[in-house]
Amino acid sequence: MATVIAVDAMGGDLAPTATVEGAVRAASAVDARVVLVGPADVLRRELARYDAAHRGTIAVIDAPDVIGMHESALGAVRRKRRSSIRVAADLVHEGRAAAVFSAGHSGATVLSAHAAFGLVDGVGKSALAVTVPTLGGAAVLVDAGANLECRSEHLAQFAAMGTAYAAVALGLERPRVGLLSIGEEEGKGTELVRDAHALLRASGLNFIGNLEARELFTGRADVVVCDGFTGNVALKVGEGLVEAAVEMIREELGAAWVSQVGAFFTRRAFERFRQRVDYAEYGAGLLLGVRGLTLVGHGRSSARAVESGIAMAARLVDGRVIERVSETLHGKVP
Amino acid sequence: MATVIAVDAMGGDLAPTATVEGAVRAASAVDARVVLVGPADVLRRELARYDAAHRGTIAVIDAPDVIGMHESALGAVRRKRRSSIRVAADLVHEGRAAAVFSAGHSGATVLSAHAAFGLVDGVGKSALAVTVPTLGGAAVLVDAGANLECRSEHLAQFAAMGTAYAAVALGLERPRVGLLSIGEEEGKGTELVRDAHALLRASGLNFIGNLEARELFTGRADVVVCDGFTGNVALKVGEGLVEAAVEMIREELGAAWVSQVGAFFTRRAFERFRQRVDYAEYGAGLLLGVRGLTLVGHGRSSARAVESGIAMAARLVDGRVIERVSETLHGKVP
C-alpha cells in the first residue's frame, strides 16, 4: 500500500491553490497518497479544476479553522482545535497518515507537532533541519529556527539527530558534523558554543570541530549545528543574498550592450543555478525530535515546492528516519 | 597638512608585501601620509622595490614584535608590548597619527585599541561596523564580531554609534536603523532582541523595527544591529555564498558548449558583480566605541584592500567620525 501523506492544504502564502496543485502533481509523480486537510468545500472546488486522474490518490479531510501567518502561534494552536495543521498532525498520530507537510505558520506547525506527537524520549528541544546546497552536493543545517534559545546539551542532541537525518536524506554512512562558530579554533565562540564543542568531542559522532560560517557552502561538513536564532539568520542571509545577487548580476549584464548577447546564452545557466539554490527544489525542512514525521515547508512554497515536500515526506517514511533518529540519540551512532 | 594614517605593516595573511604595496599605492592616490609600523629593516627592504616617488609620504616606525594570526589575542597583546599593532595604535594615542589600520589578528587589534584609547564615555562594549552592499547602495552592519556576547543596552549603543557612522560614511541625514531578528513582528526573537527592540523604540533614533536577515541586502535599513556572534555569522555566510555562487555559476556555464559563448561576453559583468560584493573594495571595518579611529581590515587583504582601507581612514578623519559617535551617543541624534 502506498504511503499516506497528510497535507495542511491551508498552509502557506499561496494556499490553497498551490497546495492542491502540488498534491495533484505529486499524485502522478510520487508513489504516495495525499490527504488534503482544510475546509472541505474550498478544497473540493480547487480539486474540480483538475481532471479526474488524481481520484483514488487524493482524499479530503475537513478542518474548518485556519491559522493565519501573523497570529500568535501559541494562542492560535490552543484556541483553534480544528485548524488544518492540527487536524493534519492528528491524522499521523492516529496512524491514518505516515507524515504531515505544512507550508503554513511554522511556529504553529512546531507546536501542533509537539501537541500531537510529543518529544522523543530524552530529547530536550525539537529542531528544524534543512538541507542547503554545497559545492559538493548538500548539507543539513540544524536548528534552522524551531527554538531560538537553547543549551549546549540541546546542540549535542541536534548533532545526533542531524546525523541520523543526513544518513537517510543524503545517503551517507558517517556524516561529518561541524559546529557553527566564528573561528575554527576550539576556544572560539560564545560560551554555548564552547560547551557544546566539549560535548561533541566526547559524543562518538563524526565531529570535525568548529566550522566558520563561510564554509557552510563548501561541503566540508555534512551536518552543521547551531542554535535556532543563528541558523535562521544564516539561512535567511543566504536566501536574501541569492535574490540580491541574481538582481545585481542582471543589472551588470544590462549595463553594457555587448553583455546582452551574453545574457541570451547564459539565461539557461542562470536558471540552473537558481534551481540549485532554490528552496522549492529542496522541498521542506524536517522537524527533528518529535515522534511523528513533520515537514515544514517555506511560507512562499509554490506548487512545485509542495510536490517536492510530499515526495520528500514519502522518501523519509521509506528511510525510517524517525526510528533512525531515536537509534542515533540512544548511542547507535552511524 | 595631510592626514597621517598609521598602518600595521605586519598585519594580514599577505603582509608585509601587500601592506607596503598598498601604502605605496595610497601615496599616489590618497591625500594622506602613511606611517608603516613593523620591523624597520624588513619594511625598508620591501619599500626599496618601488621607485622613490613615495618618499615624503611614507615613513617607517620600528616595531620588532609581530602577533601571529593563531596566537591568543589577550596573551599576545600583554606579552608583546612592541608589536606592530600596539605601536601603531600608540602613535594615534600620542597624536602622531590620526587613525590606525590593521589587517592582522582582529582580536589583537581590538584589544590594542582598547589599551591605547579606552572606551568612549558611557559605552559598555566596542563594536565592529562593516559596510555591506545592498541593491540600493550599502548598509552598515554592527556588531560584525568585536564582542560575541552582549546585553540589550549594548545593542542600543551599537545602533547609536552605527547611525553616526552611516551618516558620515554613506552621507545620510537620518539613517534608518533595523534590528536583526527572525521575523518583523515586535514580539519575535530572543530575549536579547525583544529587550533591545523596546530600548530602540524609545531611543529617538530612526528605528524601523525588526529586520529579517533576508532583507540585509535589500537596502530597507541603513544600519543593521545585532550581537557580534550573529553579525559575524551573517557576514561570513554572505562571503561564503558569493564564493560558492560564482563557482556554481561557472560550473553551470561550463556545462553546455553554447553557454561558453555567453561566458565570454558575461565575464566582464561577473567581474563587476564581484567587485560590488568584494570586501577589498570596501576597505575595512570601523571599530566603534573606542576613543581613537581604528580600522580593521580583512585578514586576506590584498594591496588594493590596504589602499582602500587607508583611503577610508582618511575620509573618516575628515568626517570627524569619532566626534560624531560621541555626539550621537549623548543624544545629539542626526
XYZ file of C-alpha atoms in Angstrom:
668
model
C 0.000 0.000 0.000
C 1.280 3.450 -0.875
C 2.418 5.784 1.915
C -0.182 8.348 3.013
C 0.962 11.968 3.458
C -1.273 14.480 5.263
C -1.000 17.966 3.736
C -2.099 21.127 5.561
C -3.911 22.475 2.499
C -4.386 25.939 4.030
C -0.735 26.479 4.915
C 1.444 28.961 3.013
C 1.132 32.284 1.232
C -0.148 30.620 -1.956
C -2.548 28.152 -0.288
C -4.870 26.514 -1.090
C -4.159 26.956 -4.831
C -0.508 25.895 -4.611
C -1.076 23.112 -2.065
C -3.868 21.497 -4.094
C -1.916 21.802 -7.342
C 1.154 20.401 -5.582
C -0.875 17.423 -4.369
C -2.251 16.802 -7.877
C 1.269 16.932 -9.333
C 2.531 14.557 -6.631
C -0.339 12.166 -7.353
C 1.066 11.399 -10.782
C 4.773 11.666 -9.952
C 5.173 10.223 -6.456
C 4.277 6.788 -5.107
C 2.156 8.195 -2.272
C -1.438 9.003 -1.439
C -2.239 12.525 -0.268
C -4.844 13.629 2.270
C -5.617 17.319 1.860
C -6.753 18.875 5.145
C -8.798 22.100 5.237
C -12.343 23.411 4.670
C -13.764 20.580 2.532
C -15.899 22.775 0.250
C -12.944 25.031 -0.593
C -10.675 22.078 -1.327
C -13.229 20.220 -3.466
C -13.740 23.371 -5.521
C -9.966 23.652 -6.077
C -9.699 19.950 -6.962
C -12.513 20.296 -9.518
C -10.148 22.413 -11.646
C -8.101 19.322 -12.461
C -9.110 16.251 -14.443
C -10.134 13.163 -12.553
C -6.782 11.364 -12.911
C -5.966 12.179 -9.291
C -9.024 10.368 -7.872
C -8.029 7.438 -5.773
C -4.753 9.066 -4.728
C -6.102 12.299 -3.181
C -8.597 12.420 -0.310
C -10.035 15.424 1.542
C -10.467 15.679 5.325
C -12.480 18.597 6.651
C -10.887 21.087 9.058
C -12.821 24.349 9.348
C -10.229 26.519 11.150
C -7.252 28.221 9.532
C -4.248 29.734 11.340
C -3.076 32.979 9.720
C 0.599 33.770 9.174
C 0.549 36.678 11.635
C -1.317 35.076 14.520
C 0.470 34.227 17.756
C 1.335 30.536 17.364
C 0.659 29.559 20.962
C -2.720 31.299 21.182
C -3.895 30.084 17.782
C -2.973 26.417 18.298
C -4.700 26.384 21.709
C -7.837 28.187 20.520
C -8.298 26.581 17.101
C -8.538 22.889 17.917
C -9.786 22.077 14.426
C -7.238 24.073 12.431
C -5.930 22.439 9.242
C -2.411 21.943 10.653
C -3.667 20.491 13.942
C -6.075 18.057 12.233
C -3.357 17.041 9.747
C -0.906 16.275 12.574
C -3.605 14.293 14.410
C -4.047 12.076 11.319
C -0.427 10.996 11.757
C -0.894 10.483 15.488
C -3.936 8.266 14.773
C -1.958 6.197 12.279
C -4.086 7.333 9.324
C -1.103 9.071 7.678
C 2.651 8.460 7.878
C 3.801 12.091 7.715
C 2.458 15.648 7.763
C 3.536 18.528 5.485
C 2.711 22.194 6.116
C 3.954 25.392 4.461
C 1.902 27.446 6.917
C 2.818 29.311 10.111
C 5.978 27.443 11.119
C 5.577 28.212 14.825
C 2.058 26.759 14.715
C 3.335 23.679 12.868
C 6.023 23.092 15.506
C 3.527 23.483 18.357
C 0.933 21.253 16.645
C 3.568 18.563 16.174
C 4.563 18.838 19.831
C 0.901 18.554 20.874
C 0.112 15.622 18.567
C 3.325 13.583 18.915
C 5.303 14.694 21.961
C 9.101 14.653 22.085
C 11.260 11.574 21.525
C 12.468 10.148 24.861
C 15.472 12.046 26.162
C 15.158 14.991 23.768
C 15.012 18.442 25.395
C 14.018 20.520 22.371
C 12.904 19.884 18.823
C 14.951 21.352 15.965
C 14.306 22.168 12.333
C 16.726 20.546 9.879
C 17.020 21.954 6.378
C 19.251 20.946 3.502
C 21.427 23.630 1.933
C 23.251 23.276 -1.383
C 27.032 22.956 -1.255
C 29.720 22.771 -3.916
C 29.891 19.014 -3.366
C 26.154 18.377 -3.060
C 24.162 19.270 0.056
C 24.477 19.630 3.821
C 21.997 19.590 6.694
C 21.689 22.740 8.846
C 20.120 22.177 12.285
C 18.457 24.088 14.059
C 17.096 26.419 11.367
C 14.721 28.132 13.782
C 12.447 25.808 15.761
C 13.947 27.015 19.068
C 15.683 30.353 19.452
C 17.370 29.773 22.779
C 18.961 26.537 23.838
C 21.685 24.982 25.976
C 24.793 23.068 24.973
C 23.201 19.636 25.596
C 20.471 20.581 23.124
C 23.097 21.388 20.488
C 24.668 17.967 21.102
C 21.250 16.346 20.562
C 20.714 18.381 17.384
C 24.023 16.951 16.136
C 22.932 13.351 16.816
C 19.507 13.851 15.203
C 21.027 15.720 12.249
C 23.466 12.843 11.762
C 20.584 10.351 11.505
C 18.747 12.622 9.077
C 21.814 13.209 6.883
C 22.463 9.466 6.790
C 18.964 8.907 5.349
C 18.475 12.046 3.249
C 21.982 12.343 1.797
C 22.764 8.613 1.812
C 25.916 8.966 3.920
C 27.439 6.284 6.109
C 29.072 8.507 8.685
C 28.142 12.171 8.189
C 30.730 14.752 9.279
C 29.387 17.125 11.951
C 30.571 20.757 12.215
C 29.675 23.239 14.956
C 28.918 26.693 13.545
C 31.157 29.307 15.146
C 33.217 32.385 14.359
C 36.521 30.610 14.029
C 37.833 27.096 13.724
C 39.858 27.035 16.937
C 38.314 25.096 19.810
C 38.401 28.114 22.162
C 36.485 30.403 19.783
C 32.824 31.244 20.088
C 30.236 32.003 22.722
C 30.035 30.081 25.997
C 27.233 27.998 24.427
C 29.476 27.025 21.508
C 32.492 26.249 23.681
C 30.436 23.990 25.959
C 28.806 22.238 23.004
C 32.247 21.704 21.456
C 33.334 19.735 24.544
C 30.146 17.616 24.490
C 30.533 16.857 20.778
C 34.199 15.881 21.205
C 33.013 13.174 23.610
C 29.886 12.144 21.674
C 31.113 9.394 19.388
C 29.661 11.282 16.404
C 31.925 12.074 13.451
C 32.689 15.556 14.841
C 35.139 17.605 12.770
C 35.207 20.667 15.082
C 34.080 24.253 14.690
C 33.018 25.428 11.258
C 33.218 29.041 10.127
C 30.022 30.297 8.518
C 31.852 30.880 5.238
C 32.299 27.106 4.989
C 28.577 26.381 5.109
C 28.509 26.003 1.319
C 31.872 24.355 0.719
C 30.729 20.876 1.728
C 33.365 20.438 4.466
C 30.628 19.310 6.885
C 27.502 17.245 6.155
C 25.716 18.368 9.321
C 26.063 21.958 10.570
C 24.865 22.523 14.138
C 23.784 25.831 15.726
C 21.028 27.400 17.827
C 17.793 28.289 16.032
C 18.323 32.052 16.018
C 21.746 31.766 14.379
C 20.536 29.063 11.983
C 17.568 31.101 10.879
C 19.749 34.170 10.297
C 22.305 32.120 8.340
C 19.593 30.616 6.155
C 17.806 33.895 5.505
C 21.036 35.761 4.752
C 21.723 33.090 2.154
C 18.251 33.411 0.659
C 18.403 37.203 0.580
C 21.850 37.210 -0.964
C 20.880 34.821 -3.758
C 17.972 37.111 -4.633
C 20.175 40.199 -4.481
C 22.974 38.525 -6.446
C 20.671 37.451 -9.267
C 19.336 41.016 -9.378
C 22.806 42.598 -9.280
C 24.178 40.307 -11.987
C 21.147 41.156 -14.112
C 21.869 44.848 -13.650
C 25.503 44.336 -14.592
C 24.509 42.307 -17.637
C 22.105 45.043 -18.684
C 24.717 47.750 -18.264
C 26.554 47.012 -21.486
C 25.029 46.283 -24.862
C 27.535 43.549 -25.604
C 26.608 41.794 -22.367
C 23.061 41.364 -23.582
C 24.288 38.979 -26.220
C 25.884 37.020 -23.407
C 22.710 37.219 -21.362
C 20.825 35.404 -24.093
C 23.254 32.494 -23.922
C 23.610 32.410 -20.167
C 19.933 32.583 -19.261
C 19.717 28.818 -19.033
C 22.858 28.607 -16.911
C 21.282 31.112 -14.504
C 18.088 29.127 -14.350
C 20.037 26.021 -13.404
C 21.987 27.931 -10.750
C 18.772 29.269 -9.292
C 17.251 25.806 -9.202
C 20.294 24.554 -7.378
C 19.900 27.078 -4.571
C 16.094 27.305 -4.666
C 14.219 26.090 -1.595
C 11.460 24.832 -3.916
C 13.780 22.087 -5.131
C 14.627 21.087 -1.598
C 11.016 20.805 -0.557
C 10.943 21.374 3.139
C 12.653 21.255 6.487
C 12.256 18.258 8.797
C 11.267 18.789 12.429
C 13.622 16.579 14.442
C 12.928 15.346 17.960
C 9.157 14.803 17.754
C 7.624 11.318 17.493
C 5.922 11.934 14.145
C 7.289 12.810 10.735
C 6.700 16.563 10.333
C 7.810 18.541 7.292
C 7.884 22.322 7.451
C 7.666 23.985 4.035
C 8.693 27.522 3.138
C 5.879 30.066 3.587
C 6.184 31.013 -0.060
C 6.003 27.408 -1.285
C 4.879 27.073 -4.893
C 3.004 24.027 -6.243
C 6.422 22.714 -7.278
C 7.697 23.116 -3.696
C 4.633 21.364 -2.258
C 5.143 18.494 -4.707
C 8.823 18.275 -3.634
C 7.754 18.310 0.021
C 5.323 15.419 -0.497
C 7.936 13.414 -2.402
C 10.474 14.109 0.344
C 7.999 13.012 3.028
C 7.436 9.715 1.214
C 11.198 9.115 0.924
C 11.736 9.850 4.624
C 8.958 7.425 5.593
C 10.695 4.761 3.491
C 14.019 5.648 5.115
C 12.552 5.134 8.634
C 14.028 8.485 9.648
C 12.109 8.737 12.942
C 13.434 5.355 14.074
C 16.946 6.236 12.912
C 16.820 9.473 14.953
C 15.849 7.519 18.086
C 18.581 4.961 17.492
C 21.267 7.611 16.999
C 20.147 9.514 20.087
C 20.472 6.348 22.124
C 24.007 5.676 21.094
C 23.671 3.634 17.908
C 25.865 6.051 16.034
C 26.140 5.536 12.273
C 48.945 69.254 6.355
C 47.839 65.864 5.085
C 46.256 63.379 7.476
C 48.645 60.748 8.870
C 47.487 57.112 8.900
C 49.382 54.501 10.935
C 49.431 51.102 9.185
C 50.235 47.845 10.990
C 52.568 46.679 8.235
C 52.818 43.134 9.628
C 49.054 42.554 9.814
C 47.294 40.179 7.410
C 47.947 36.960 5.531
C 49.755 38.804 2.730
C 51.775 41.181 4.939
C 54.190 42.854 4.659
C 54.179 42.630 0.829
C 50.529 43.684 0.455
C 50.598 46.315 3.208
C 53.691 48.027 1.805
C 52.356 47.908 -1.764
C 49.003 49.221 -0.502
C 50.764 52.116 1.221
C 52.739 52.918 -1.939
C 49.526 52.896 -3.997
C 47.778 55.111 -1.437
C 50.711 57.533 -1.503
C 49.912 58.493 -5.080
C 46.111 58.180 -4.930
C 45.096 59.425 -1.489
C 45.716 62.772 0.206
C 47.289 61.196 3.282
C 50.688 60.348 4.695
C 51.303 56.777 5.776
C 53.424 55.528 8.670
C 54.305 51.857 8.201
C 54.851 50.122 11.540
C 56.888 46.912 11.807
C 60.499 45.634 11.803
C 62.244 48.585 10.126
C 64.768 46.538 8.130
C 62.041 44.318 6.654
C 59.900 47.309 5.688
C 62.760 49.279 4.144
C 63.682 46.263 2.047
C 60.065 45.993 0.804
C 59.925 49.738 0.090
C 63.146 49.547 -1.936
C 61.220 47.529 -4.562
C 59.328 50.669 -5.572
C 60.669 53.844 -7.158
C 61.293 56.834 -4.934
C 58.037 58.646 -5.766
C 56.582 57.616 -2.410
C 59.308 59.354 -0.377
C 57.919 62.164 1.690
C 54.546 60.469 2.043
C 55.625 57.163 3.613
C 57.561 56.872 6.866
C 58.679 53.787 8.767
C 58.445 53.323 12.551
C 60.227 50.348 14.039
C 58.272 47.713 15.991
C 60.181 44.453 16.415
C 57.325 42.175 17.609
C 54.695 40.550 15.413
C 51.433 38.925 16.569
C 50.616 35.795 14.579
C 47.093 35.027 13.356
C 46.762 31.976 15.621
C 48.073 33.432 18.895
C 45.729 34.080 21.797
C 44.893 37.785 21.458
C 44.918 38.564 25.178
C 48.226 36.816 25.877
C 49.959 38.211 22.799
C 48.915 41.838 23.363
C 50.027 41.687 27.022
C 53.331 39.958 26.297
C 54.369 41.760 23.105
C 54.427 45.402 24.168
C 56.251 46.420 20.996
C 54.124 44.530 18.486
C 53.367 46.344 15.222
C 49.638 46.744 16.009
C 50.276 48.012 19.549
C 52.923 50.548 18.432
C 50.677 51.698 15.564
C 47.761 52.308 17.961
C 50.053 54.169 20.341
C 51.029 56.562 17.510
C 47.369 57.611 17.355
C 47.172 57.912 21.136
C 50.266 60.165 21.094
C 48.739 62.384 18.402
C 51.366 61.403 15.814
C 48.740 59.767 13.593
C 45.005 60.350 13.163
C 43.933 56.735 12.574
C 45.282 53.189 12.651
C 44.671 50.438 10.065
C 45.402 46.743 10.621
C 44.525 43.650 8.607
C 46.128 41.462 11.262
C 44.681 39.420 14.139
C 41.373 41.220 14.692
C 41.121 40.238 18.345
C 44.588 41.700 18.945
C 43.612 44.872 17.064
C 40.505 45.313 19.210
C 42.460 44.754 22.443
C 45.287 47.083 21.337
C 42.741 49.808 20.558
C 41.116 49.321 23.965
C 44.520 49.545 25.651
C 45.682 52.599 23.688
C 42.431 54.611 23.570
C 39.939 53.315 26.142
C 36.187 53.347 25.584
C 34.150 56.467 24.815
C 32.360 57.714 27.973
C 29.185 55.750 28.613
C 29.955 52.938 26.158
C 29.848 49.394 27.593
C 31.368 47.489 24.682
C 33.070 48.320 21.421
C 31.584 47.018 18.168
C 32.863 46.409 14.673
C 30.897 48.166 11.915
C 31.240 46.946 8.334
C 29.535 48.119 5.176
C 27.688 45.520 3.106
C 26.477 46.078 -0.461
C 22.727 46.397 -0.996
C 20.555 46.741 -4.075
C 20.264 50.462 -3.316
C 23.898 51.059 -2.353
C 25.286 49.995 1.017
C 24.318 49.437 4.633
C 26.261 49.307 7.900
C 26.209 46.046 9.896
C 27.151 46.413 13.589
C 28.477 44.397 15.529
C 30.310 42.231 12.993
C 32.247 40.367 15.668
C 34.118 42.568 18.158
C 32.066 41.191 21.089
C 30.312 37.840 20.957
C 28.051 38.240 23.971
C 26.272 41.429 24.903
C 23.194 42.860 26.619
C 20.307 44.849 25.180
C 21.735 48.222 26.257
C 24.870 47.402 24.268
C 22.758 46.750 21.161
C 21.078 50.143 21.677
C 24.522 51.778 21.856
C 25.631 49.911 18.707
C 22.585 51.429 16.976
C 23.509 54.969 18.034
C 27.164 54.548 17.041
C 26.194 52.856 13.757
C 23.884 55.772 12.998
C 26.732 58.258 13.396
C 28.997 56.130 11.217
C 26.373 55.665 8.479
C 25.716 59.412 8.477
C 29.415 60.041 7.712
C 30.291 57.022 5.552
C 27.097 56.818 3.494
C 26.297 60.538 3.567
C 22.825 60.055 5.062
C 20.908 62.642 7.087
C 18.863 60.275 9.200
C 19.905 56.643 8.688
C 17.165 54.020 9.161
C 18.037 51.506 11.891
C 16.847 47.871 11.744
C 17.269 45.234 14.465
C 18.289 41.869 13.018
C 15.814 39.181 14.055
C 13.954 36.149 12.773
C 10.735 37.982 11.937
C 9.494 41.520 11.592
C 6.942 41.415 14.401
C 7.947 43.176 17.621
C 7.443 40.040 19.731
C 9.772 37.863 17.621
C 13.318 36.987 18.508
C 15.408 36.069 21.518
C 15.015 37.797 24.886
C 18.029 39.953 23.947
C 16.343 41.100 20.732
C 12.977 41.775 22.381
C 14.582 43.895 25.110
C 16.706 45.800 22.587
C 13.577 46.424 20.494
C 11.954 48.221 23.440
C 15.082 50.332 24.056
C 15.356 51.306 20.382
C 11.669 52.267 20.223
C 12.393 54.822 22.943
C 15.791 55.938 21.630
C 14.986 58.826 19.323
C 16.940 57.090 16.557
C 15.235 56.480 13.207
C 14.269 52.926 14.251
C 12.239 50.999 11.661
C 11.789 47.823 13.751
C 12.994 44.259 13.368
C 14.633 43.276 10.116
C 14.668 39.734 8.771
C 18.097 38.556 7.682
C 16.870 38.170 4.093
C 16.470 41.952 3.983
C 20.102 42.640 4.801
C 20.831 43.226 1.105
C 17.613 44.940 0.021
C 18.552 48.349 1.407
C 15.482 48.644 3.656
C 17.726 49.610 6.583
C 20.924 51.689 6.525
C 22.124 50.397 9.889
C 21.581 46.742 10.863
C 22.142 45.977 14.543
C 22.946 42.598 16.122
C 25.300 40.900 18.584
C 28.812 40.096 17.350
C 28.312 36.339 17.029
C 25.233 36.729 14.840
C 26.822 39.560 12.848
C 29.952 37.569 12.169
C 27.933 34.541 11.040
C 25.748 36.710 8.778
C 28.789 38.327 7.194
C 30.688 35.078 6.687
C 27.644 33.266 5.270
C 27.408 36.087 2.750
C 31.107 35.835 1.888
C 30.973 32.057 1.567
C 27.862 32.149 -0.567
C 29.294 34.682 -3.000
C 32.324 32.443 -3.474
C 30.145 29.348 -3.876
C 27.730 31.139 -6.214
C 30.490 32.347 -8.518
C 31.835 28.791 -8.576
C 28.411 27.212 -9.179
C 27.531 29.646 -11.967
C 30.906 28.900 -13.550
C 30.119 25.187 -13.414
C 26.705 25.765 -14.953
C 28.225 27.937 -17.679
C 30.814 25.275 -18.388
C 28.208 22.534 -18.590
C 26.969 23.429 -22.036
C 29.045 24.327 -25.055
C 26.669 27.071 -26.118
C 26.986 28.663 -22.678
C 30.693 29.178 -23.227
C 29.933 31.706 -25.915
C 27.851 33.523 -23.322
C 30.598 33.193 -20.750
C 32.946 35.140 -22.985
C 30.529 38.031 -23.128
C 29.492 37.921 -19.488
C 32.942 37.686 -17.945
C 33.121 41.439 -17.519
C 29.659 41.570 -15.961
C 30.773 38.945 -13.426
C 33.891 40.891 -12.628
C 31.816 43.972 -11.891
C 29.422 41.941 -9.709
C 32.330 40.510 -7.774
C 33.808 43.950 -7.247
C 30.484 45.148 -5.921
C 30.406 42.480 -3.217
C 34.158 42.263 -2.652
C 35.452 43.302 0.766
C 38.570 44.654 -0.936
C 36.515 47.473 -2.417
C 35.034 48.310 0.941
C 38.395 48.522 2.634
C 37.795 47.737 6.261
C 35.522 47.662 9.258
C 35.471 50.502 11.775
C 35.816 49.765 15.489
C 33.130 51.866 17.169
C 33.183 52.891 20.820
C 36.915 53.451 21.320
C 38.450 56.932 21.535
C 40.696 56.529 18.524
C 39.976 55.847 14.873
C 40.663 52.118 14.382
C 40.127 50.305 11.074
C 40.071 46.525 10.996
C 40.905 45.073 7.593
C 40.105 41.587 6.322
C 42.799 39.024 7.132
C 43.177 38.284 3.440
C 43.552 41.965 2.480
C 45.297 42.496 -0.849
C 47.337 45.611 -1.676
C 44.153 47.004 -3.221
C 42.254 46.388 0.049
C 45.003 48.057 2.093
C 44.905 51.069 -0.241
C 41.085 51.219 0.175
C 41.481 50.982 3.947
C 43.934 53.879 4.035
C 41.684 55.989 1.811
C 38.707 55.151 4.008
C 40.641 56.086 7.155
C 41.496 59.490 5.663
C 37.828 60.107 4.760
C 36.657 59.144 8.250
C 39.187 61.517 9.840
C 37.847 64.300 7.611
C 34.271 63.336 8.553
C 35.095 63.629 12.302
C 33.505 60.236 12.856
C 34.806 59.783 16.426
C 33.275 63.103 17.487
C 30.024 62.278 15.678
C 29.810 58.944 17.509
C 30.201 60.726 20.867
C 27.595 63.322 19.954
C 25.055 60.695 18.831
C 25.626 58.616 21.971
C 24.936 61.681 24.086
C 21.629 62.448 22.486
C 22.504 64.636 19.500
C 20.706 62.317 17.121
C 21.121 63.036 13.414
